[in-house]
Amino acid sequence: MMTKIPTILVVDDEKDFCHFARFNLEISGRYKVHTANTGQRALELAVKITPDLILLDIMMPEMDGFEVLRALKESLQTAAIPVVMLTALEQDIPRVLAGEGYAQDYLVKPIRSKDLMAKIEDTLAFRRP
Amino acid sequence: MQKKILVVDDTQLFLKLMERILLKQGHKVVTAADGFEALQVLSSFVPDVMFVDLVMPKISGDRLCQLVRKMPHLRHCRIVIVSAAVSELDYDYRKIGADLCISKVTQEGFAESVTAAVGDQQSDPPLSRPNPSTAQRRERTIHEITHALVTESAHQETILETIPEGVMELTSGIVTYANSQAVSLFERPLGGVLGSSFPSLFPETDRQRVQMLTDAAEKTPKDGTEEALVLGGREVMVHVAAVPGESDTHLAILQDVTEQQEVKRALRQAMEHTESIITSMAESLLVVTADSKVNFANPAACEMLGYTEHELFNYPMDSILAGDDTFQDAVYRPLQQSGVLRKPSLQYRTRSGERVPVSFLATLIHDECTEAEHRCSVLCIAHDMREIDRLQSQVSQAEKMATAGLLSAGVAHEIKNPLAIILQGLDALGTSLQRAPNREVLLDMIRRIRNAAERADFIVRGLLDFARQSPSHFSRLSPEALLDEAVALVEHQFRIQGVRVERTYSRERTLVRADKNQLLQVVINLLVNAIEAISENGIITVGTRLEVDDRLGKYVQISVSDNGKGIPPEELDRIFEPFFTTKTDALNTGLGLSVSNGIIDKHGGSIEVRSEVGSGTDVIVFLPCE
């Protein structure tokens, strides 16, 4: 019986990061990956594909990760999607934790792909009933 | 009643005649051949009556009268002038202190006149009228000579009273005549002066010098005191001259030079004052002629350049200016237009060939003769900037490190992003190699990883370049290229803050002469300030504009503007003060704008800050163009 593999949305203005994250996650055969390079695009895709998890970079031009997160949580269609924040700045962590309560977890760049996948697994497992 | 009588006359015959007349009447008679002898007699003999001839050598009759009248012990002595010409002269014998005057022109009635004069009568005895019939020719001659002599004496007296100098006659060192100017200098009455020994009139300490003057007068007739003597608060130059032919007579000329000395002193003081300023000033001071030769150098200039004052005299200024420009091109000609020339970054070449950075100021020296020929000299003032440069570069470096610290947080983030790409990329690469390696895919991965690594390197290198302490180096550079480089260095900071950068560059391009590293520091400082002033969605505008000003010439305005919170007026006033800051973080030194100001000043430019609370801040850097 074929279980539906989870869909992951990777949001980062770093195109090459998106490229490699997608490659590493998809080659494992465990995930289907979509990528967005701006906050606006992320919100559109989130509505369109309703991913099982969103990896969301904080530092992005124009609309940053926190703004995207707020928009996601404010929309009924996307409010339930677990979000893991990505940041290159240690300074952002307290803000994620105090974190307006919305994000499930965070990851500090740079990260190995096995750590990335472990975090995704944990988060998805927590979400599964 | 017997009286003591002194007869003074230079005619031996006349003395005999008088003696005979008076002795016959039972008086005691002493004679003197001239005024000086009379004075000697008078020191031990107190006569009741004196007969005095008017015209005598050494001390004339009138002067003798004046002298006698000043001597207290001769207060009661009756003085009778005996003269050949007085009757016709309306000679006012009372003026010289005499009591009576009788004529000796005729012998008839003369004895009676004498007798009457000795008597106690207060009324004038009848003057013997000249008798033209007797011995007419001889008497006429005597009469005329005496007349001439007395007239001349009055004439001389008038002259002596009118000239500004004090004039004194000394006989054997005793004052026998003093005009009123001389008397007033000694601050005592005429009587206290006449008859006194000349040196004794001076203060104790000067007497020996005065005595020496009199002694030396014989040998060097025109000698005087070299320095002024002080007499009752006045400064007096004393000259003593021997009177030719009269061995024991000297003339003393006293010149009141108090005012002269005061003016001289004030002048000397003013000159010394100016000189001490010029000598002690730290600035190097050179006066350069229109044909580029050094005409004067103060000690600071000599020390800085390593030459003696003598060596610098007539030294070509072109050899002192270290640049390629001649003094004529770089200084003299521009000065003709502006009158004042300021060059904040000029270099002098020292004797050893070292180049000394100086802050240079030149002005034309206007004086009548050179101005007429349009060949004014130039005053060149140069301040040695070595020490200031050293301190400024230390402060500047400290401030730069602080800015670098501020930037490094952003840099860390910017490095972590490429590192994240590299790590993910290497994992992808590893997995690909294990499975089915596709050459194209692998090469693409390697390319992306290399890009990320290079990006990290670029960011770190930019920061390190900026933080590195580099020696001052001026070059021609484009303000727009410099702005782009500065923006690139803080770009990640912009991204963090979500700031948008807009560029409004001048269409016409120009070059400025500047130290790239320093100017970069200024612009980055302004950008960092702008970032801190604005909240999210701020816009920072960097721009350039070319302007031409009559006074400043062609210059470029480099502006960094933000639409942030603005600066309140009370803070705006203090914005260039060192250590003034409104920020509290540890990396902020409060030196940013003050250092920037120093750097721009060194470039011959200026910084202007315009701000309005709530609408933003414009910082404009004015730099002269090449």
PDB file of N, CA and C in Angstrom, chain B residues 164-213:
ATOM      1  N   PRO B 164      65.237 123.730  22.699  1.00  0.00           N
ATOM      2  CA  PRO B 164      64.693 122.736  23.632  1.00  0.00           C
ATOM      3  C   PRO B 164      65.745 122.134  24.575  1.00  0.00           C
ATOM      4  N   GLU B 165      67.015 122.197  24.186  1.00  0.00           N
ATOM      5  CA  GLU B 165      68.032 121.557  25.022  1.00  0.00           C
ATOM      6  C   GLU B 165      68.388 122.441  26.220  1.00  0.00           C
ATOM      7  N   GLY B 166      68.811 121.766  27.256  1.00  0.00           N
ATOM      8  CA  GLY B 166      69.362 122.494  28.396  1.00  0.00           C
ATOM      9  C   GLY B 166      70.813 122.823  28.069  1.00  0.00           C
ATOM     10  N   VAL B 167      71.212 124.076  28.312  1.00  0.00           N
ATOM     11  CA  VAL B 167      72.604 124.454  28.038  1.00  0.00           C
ATOM     12  C   VAL B 167      73.207 124.996  29.328  1.00  0.00           C
ATOM     13  N   MET B 168      74.408 124.525  29.640  1.00  0.00           N
ATOM     14  CA  MET B 168      75.066 124.992  30.853  1.00  0.00           C
ATOM     15  C   MET B 168      76.511 125.317  30.514  1.00  0.00           C
ATOM     16  N   GLU B 169      77.013 126.340  31.226  1.00  0.00           N
ATOM     17  CA  GLU B 169      78.423 126.647  31.066  1.00  0.00           C
ATOM     18  C   GLU B 169      79.096 126.253  32.369  1.00  0.00           C
ATOM     19  N   LEU B 170      80.210 125.557  32.225  1.00  0.00           N
ATOM     20  CA  LEU B 170      80.932 125.120  33.413  1.00  0.00           C
ATOM     21  C   LEU B 170      82.304 125.793  33.420  1.00  0.00           C
ATOM     22  N   THR B 171      82.639 126.331  34.554  1.00  0.00           N
ATOM     23  CA  THR B 171      83.973 126.886  34.677  1.00  0.00           C
ATOM     24  C   THR B 171      84.638 126.158  35.840  1.00  0.00           C
ATOM     25  N   SER B 172      85.734 125.470  35.506  1.00  0.00           N
ATOM     26  CA  SER B 172      86.409 124.605  36.477  1.00  0.00           C
ATOM     27  C   SER B 172      85.416 123.675  37.158  1.00  0.00           C
ATOM     28  N   GLY B 173      84.498 123.200  36.368  1.00  0.00           N
ATOM     29  CA  GLY B 173      83.544 122.214  36.901  1.00  0.00           C
ATOM     30  C   GLY B 173      82.400 122.837  37.653  1.00  0.00           C
ATOM     31  N   ILE B 174      82.384 124.175  37.801  1.00  0.00           N
ATOM     32  CA  ILE B 174      81.318 124.850  38.533  1.00  0.00           C
ATOM     33  C   ILE B 174      80.327 125.411  37.515  1.00  0.00           C
ATOM     34  N   VAL B 175      79.058 125.276  37.792  1.00  0.00           N
ATOM     35  CA  VAL B 175      78.053 125.776  36.868  1.00  0.00           C
ATOM     36  C   VAL B 175      77.998 127.299  36.972  1.00  0.00           C
ATOM     37  N   THR B 176      78.274 127.939  35.843  1.00  0.00           N
ATOM     38  CA  THR B 176      78.250 129.397  35.861  1.00  0.00           C
ATOM     39  C   THR B 176      77.122 129.942  35.024  1.00  0.00           C
ATOM     40  N   TYR B 177      76.551 129.105  34.229  1.00  0.00           N
ATOM     41  CA  TYR B 177      75.372 129.538  33.489  1.00  0.00           C
ATOM     42  C   TYR B 177      74.497 128.319  33.253  1.00  0.00           C
ATOM     43  N   ALA B 178      73.204 128.521  33.321  1.00  0.00           N
ATOM     44  CA  ALA B 178      72.262 127.445  32.970  1.00  0.00           C
ATOM     45  C   ALA B 178      71.016 128.099  32.418  1.00  0.00           C
ATOM     46  N   ASN B 179      70.598 127.677  31.240  1.00  0.00           N
ATOM     47  CA  ASN B 179      69.338 128.223  30.742  1.00  0.00           C
ATOM     48  C   ASN B 179      68.177 127.564  31.504  1.00  0.00           C
ATOM     49  N   SER B 180      66.986 128.090  31.330  1.00  0.00           N
ATOM     50  CA  SER B 180      65.891 127.617  32.186  1.00  0.00           C
ATOM     51  C   SER B 180      65.538 126.161  31.918  1.00  0.00           C
ATOM     52  N   GLN B 181      65.776 125.704  30.646  1.00  0.00           N
ATOM     53  CA  GLN B 181      65.500 124.298  30.346  1.00  0.00           C
ATOM     54  C   GLN B 181      66.391 123.393  31.177  1.00  0.00           C
ATOM     55  N   ALA B 182      67.671 123.769  31.288  1.00  0.00           N
ATOM     56  CA  ALA B 182      68.606 122.975  32.084  1.00  0.00           C
ATOM     57  C   ALA B 182      68.206 123.012  33.550  1.00  0.00           C
ATOM     58  N   VAL B 183      67.843 124.200  34.030  1.00  0.00           N
ATOM     59  CA  VAL B 183      67.495 124.337  35.443  1.00  0.00           C
ATOM     60  C   VAL B 183      66.289 123.462  35.785  1.00  0.00           C
ATOM     61  N   SER B 184      65.290 123.461  34.871  1.00  0.00           N
ATOM     62  CA  SER B 184      64.078 122.707  35.182  1.00  0.00           C
ATOM     63  C   SER B 184      64.343 121.208  35.283  1.00  0.00           C
ATOM     64  N   LEU B 185      65.388 120.758  34.592  1.00  0.00           N
ATOM     65  CA  LEU B 185      65.705 119.326  34.644  1.00  0.00           C
ATOM     66  C   LEU B 185      66.207 118.905  36.019  1.00  0.00           C
ATOM     67  N   PHE B 186      66.857 119.843  36.724  1.00  0.00           N
ATOM     68  CA  PHE B 186      67.448 119.474  38.013  1.00  0.00           C
ATOM     69  C   PHE B 186      66.484 119.623  39.176  1.00  0.00           C
ATOM     70  N   GLU B 187      65.288 120.133  38.872  1.00  0.00           N
ATOM     71  CA  GLU B 187      64.247 120.266  39.887  1.00  0.00           C
ATOM     72  C   GLU B 187      64.732 121.037  41.116  1.00  0.00           C
ATOM     73  N   ARG B 188      65.455 122.079  40.878  1.00  0.00           N
ATOM     74  CA  ARG B 188      65.810 122.987  41.975  1.00  0.00           C
ATOM     75  C   ARG B 188      65.913 124.388  41.387  1.00  0.00           C
ATOM     76  N   PRO B 189      65.859 125.426  42.250  1.00  0.00           N
ATOM     77  CA  PRO B 189      65.895 126.781  41.704  1.00  0.00           C
ATOM     78  C   PRO B 189      67.235 127.085  41.051  1.00  0.00           C
ATOM     79  N   LEU B 190      67.246 128.107  40.230  1.00  0.00           N
ATOM     80  CA  LEU B 190      68.464 128.498  39.539  1.00  0.00           C
ATOM     81  C   LEU B 190      69.635 128.629  40.508  1.00  0.00           C
ATOM     82  N   GLY B 191      69.338 129.182  41.690  1.00  0.00           N
ATOM     83  CA  GLY B 191      70.389 129.383  42.697  1.00  0.00           C
ATOM     84  C   GLY B 191      71.009 128.072  43.146  1.00  0.00           C
ATOM     85  N   GLY B 192      70.209 127.039  43.138  1.00  0.00           N
ATOM     86  CA  GLY B 192      70.726 125.739  43.565  1.00  0.00           C
ATOM     87  C   GLY B 192      71.572 125.107  42.491  1.00  0.00           C
ATOM     88  N   VAL B 193      71.459 125.652  41.279  1.00  0.00           N
ATOM     89  CA  VAL B 193      72.210 125.080  40.174  1.00  0.00           C
ATOM     90  C   VAL B 193      73.498 125.880  39.968  1.00  0.00           C
ATOM     91  N   LEU B 194      73.354 127.203  39.869  1.00  0.00           N
ATOM     92  CA  LEU B 194      74.516 128.048  39.638  1.00  0.00           C
ATOM     93  C   LEU B 194      75.454 127.966  40.834  1.00  0.00           C
ATOM     94  N   GLY B 195      76.728 127.896  40.520  1.00  0.00           N
ATOM     95  CA  GLY B 195      77.713 127.840  41.585  1.00  0.00           C
ATOM     96  C   GLY B 195      77.948 126.437  42.117  1.00  0.00           C
ATOM     97  N   SER B 196      77.096 125.493  41.739  1.00  0.00           N
ATOM     98  CA  SER B 196      77.303 124.124  42.212  1.00  0.00           C
ATOM     99  C   SER B 196      78.274 123.420  41.291  1.00  0.00           C
ATOM    100  N   SER B 197      78.911 122.391  41.838  1.00  0.00           N
ATOM    101  CA  SER B 197      79.759 121.594  40.960  1.00  0.00           C
ATOM    102  C   SER B 197      78.840 120.746  40.086  1.00  0.00           C
ATOM    103  N   PHE B 198      79.213 120.675  38.789  1.00  0.00           N
ATOM    104  CA  PHE B 198      78.321 120.029  37.819  1.00  0.00           C
ATOM    105  C   PHE B 198      77.947 118.599  38.211  1.00  0.00           C
ATOM    106  N   PRO B 199      78.936 117.734  38.532  1.00  0.00           N
ATOM    107  CA  PRO B 199      78.574 116.347  38.874  1.00  0.00           C
ATOM    108  C   PRO B 199      77.643 116.258  40.086  1.00  0.00           C
ATOM    109  N   SER B 200      77.781 117.206  41.025  1.00  0.00           N
ATOM    110  CA  SER B 200      76.995 117.108  42.259  1.00  0.00           C
ATOM    111  C   SER B 200      75.507 117.293  42.006  1.00  0.00           C
ATOM    112  N   LEU B 201      75.165 117.783  40.808  1.00  0.00           N
ATOM    113  CA  LEU B 201      73.752 117.962  40.483  1.00  0.00           C
ATOM    114  C   LEU B 201      73.070 116.638  40.142  1.00  0.00           C
ATOM    115  N   PHE B 202      73.895 115.650  39.853  1.00  0.00           N
ATOM    116  CA  PHE B 202      73.348 114.352  39.439  1.00  0.00           C
ATOM    117  C   PHE B 202      73.232 113.410  40.623  1.00  0.00           C
ATOM    118  N   PRO B 203      72.411 112.378  40.486  1.00  0.00           N
ATOM    119  CA  PRO B 203      72.313 111.386  41.565  1.00  0.00           C
ATOM    120  C   PRO B 203      73.691 110.771  41.813  1.00  0.00           C
ATOM    121  N   GLU B 204      73.918 110.417  43.055  1.00  0.00           N
ATOM    122  CA  GLU B 204      75.169 109.844  43.525  1.00  0.00           C
ATOM    123  C   GLU B 204      75.798 108.870  42.529  1.00  0.00           C
ATOM    124  N   THR B 205      74.955 107.955  42.022  1.00  0.00           N
ATOM    125  CA  THR B 205      75.472 106.851  41.210  1.00  0.00           C
ATOM    126  C   THR B 205      75.987 107.310  39.855  1.00  0.00           C
ATOM    127  N   ASP B 206      75.514 108.472  39.398  1.00  0.00           N
ATOM    128  CA  ASP B 206      75.914 108.922  38.074  1.00  0.00           C
ATOM    129  C   ASP B 206      77.076 109.908  38.101  1.00  0.00           C
ATOM    130  N   ARG B 207      77.456 110.347  39.296  1.00  0.00           N
ATOM    131  CA  ARG B 207      78.416 111.461  39.390  1.00  0.00           C
ATOM    132  C   ARG B 207      79.742 111.141  38.736  1.00  0.00           C
ATOM    133  N   GLN B 208      80.181 109.882  38.969  1.00  0.00           N
ATOM    134  CA  GLN B 208      81.490 109.534  38.415  1.00  0.00           C
ATOM    135  C   GLN B 208      81.479 109.585  36.885  1.00  0.00           C
ATOM    136  N   ARG B 209      80.381 109.120  36.340  1.00  0.00           N
ATOM    137  CA  ARG B 209      80.258 109.133  34.878  1.00  0.00           C
ATOM    138  C   ARG B 209      80.263 110.561  34.344  1.00  0.00           C
ATOM    139  N   VAL B 210      79.529 111.411  35.039  1.00  0.00           N
ATOM    140  CA  VAL B 210      79.458 112.807  34.598  1.00  0.00           C
ATOM    141  C   VAL B 210      80.842 113.456  34.690  1.00  0.00           C
ATOM    142  N   GLN B 211      81.554 113.159  35.780  1.00  0.00           N
ATOM    143  CA  GLN B 211      82.888 113.695  35.963  1.00  0.00           C
ATOM    144  C   GLN B 211      83.814 113.240  34.832  1.00  0.00           C
ATOM    145  N   MET B 212      83.657 111.960  34.474  1.00  0.00           N
ATOM    146  CA  MET B 212      84.486 111.409  33.418  1.00  0.00           C
ATOM    147  C   MET B 212      84.199 112.087  32.083  1.00  0.00           C
ATOM    148  N   LEU B 213      82.922 112.440  31.895  1.00  0.00           N
ATOM    149  CA  LEU B 213      82.547 113.143  30.660  1.00  0.00           C
ATOM    150  C   LEU B 213      83.280 114.472  30.554  1.00  0.00           C
TER     151      LEU B 213
END
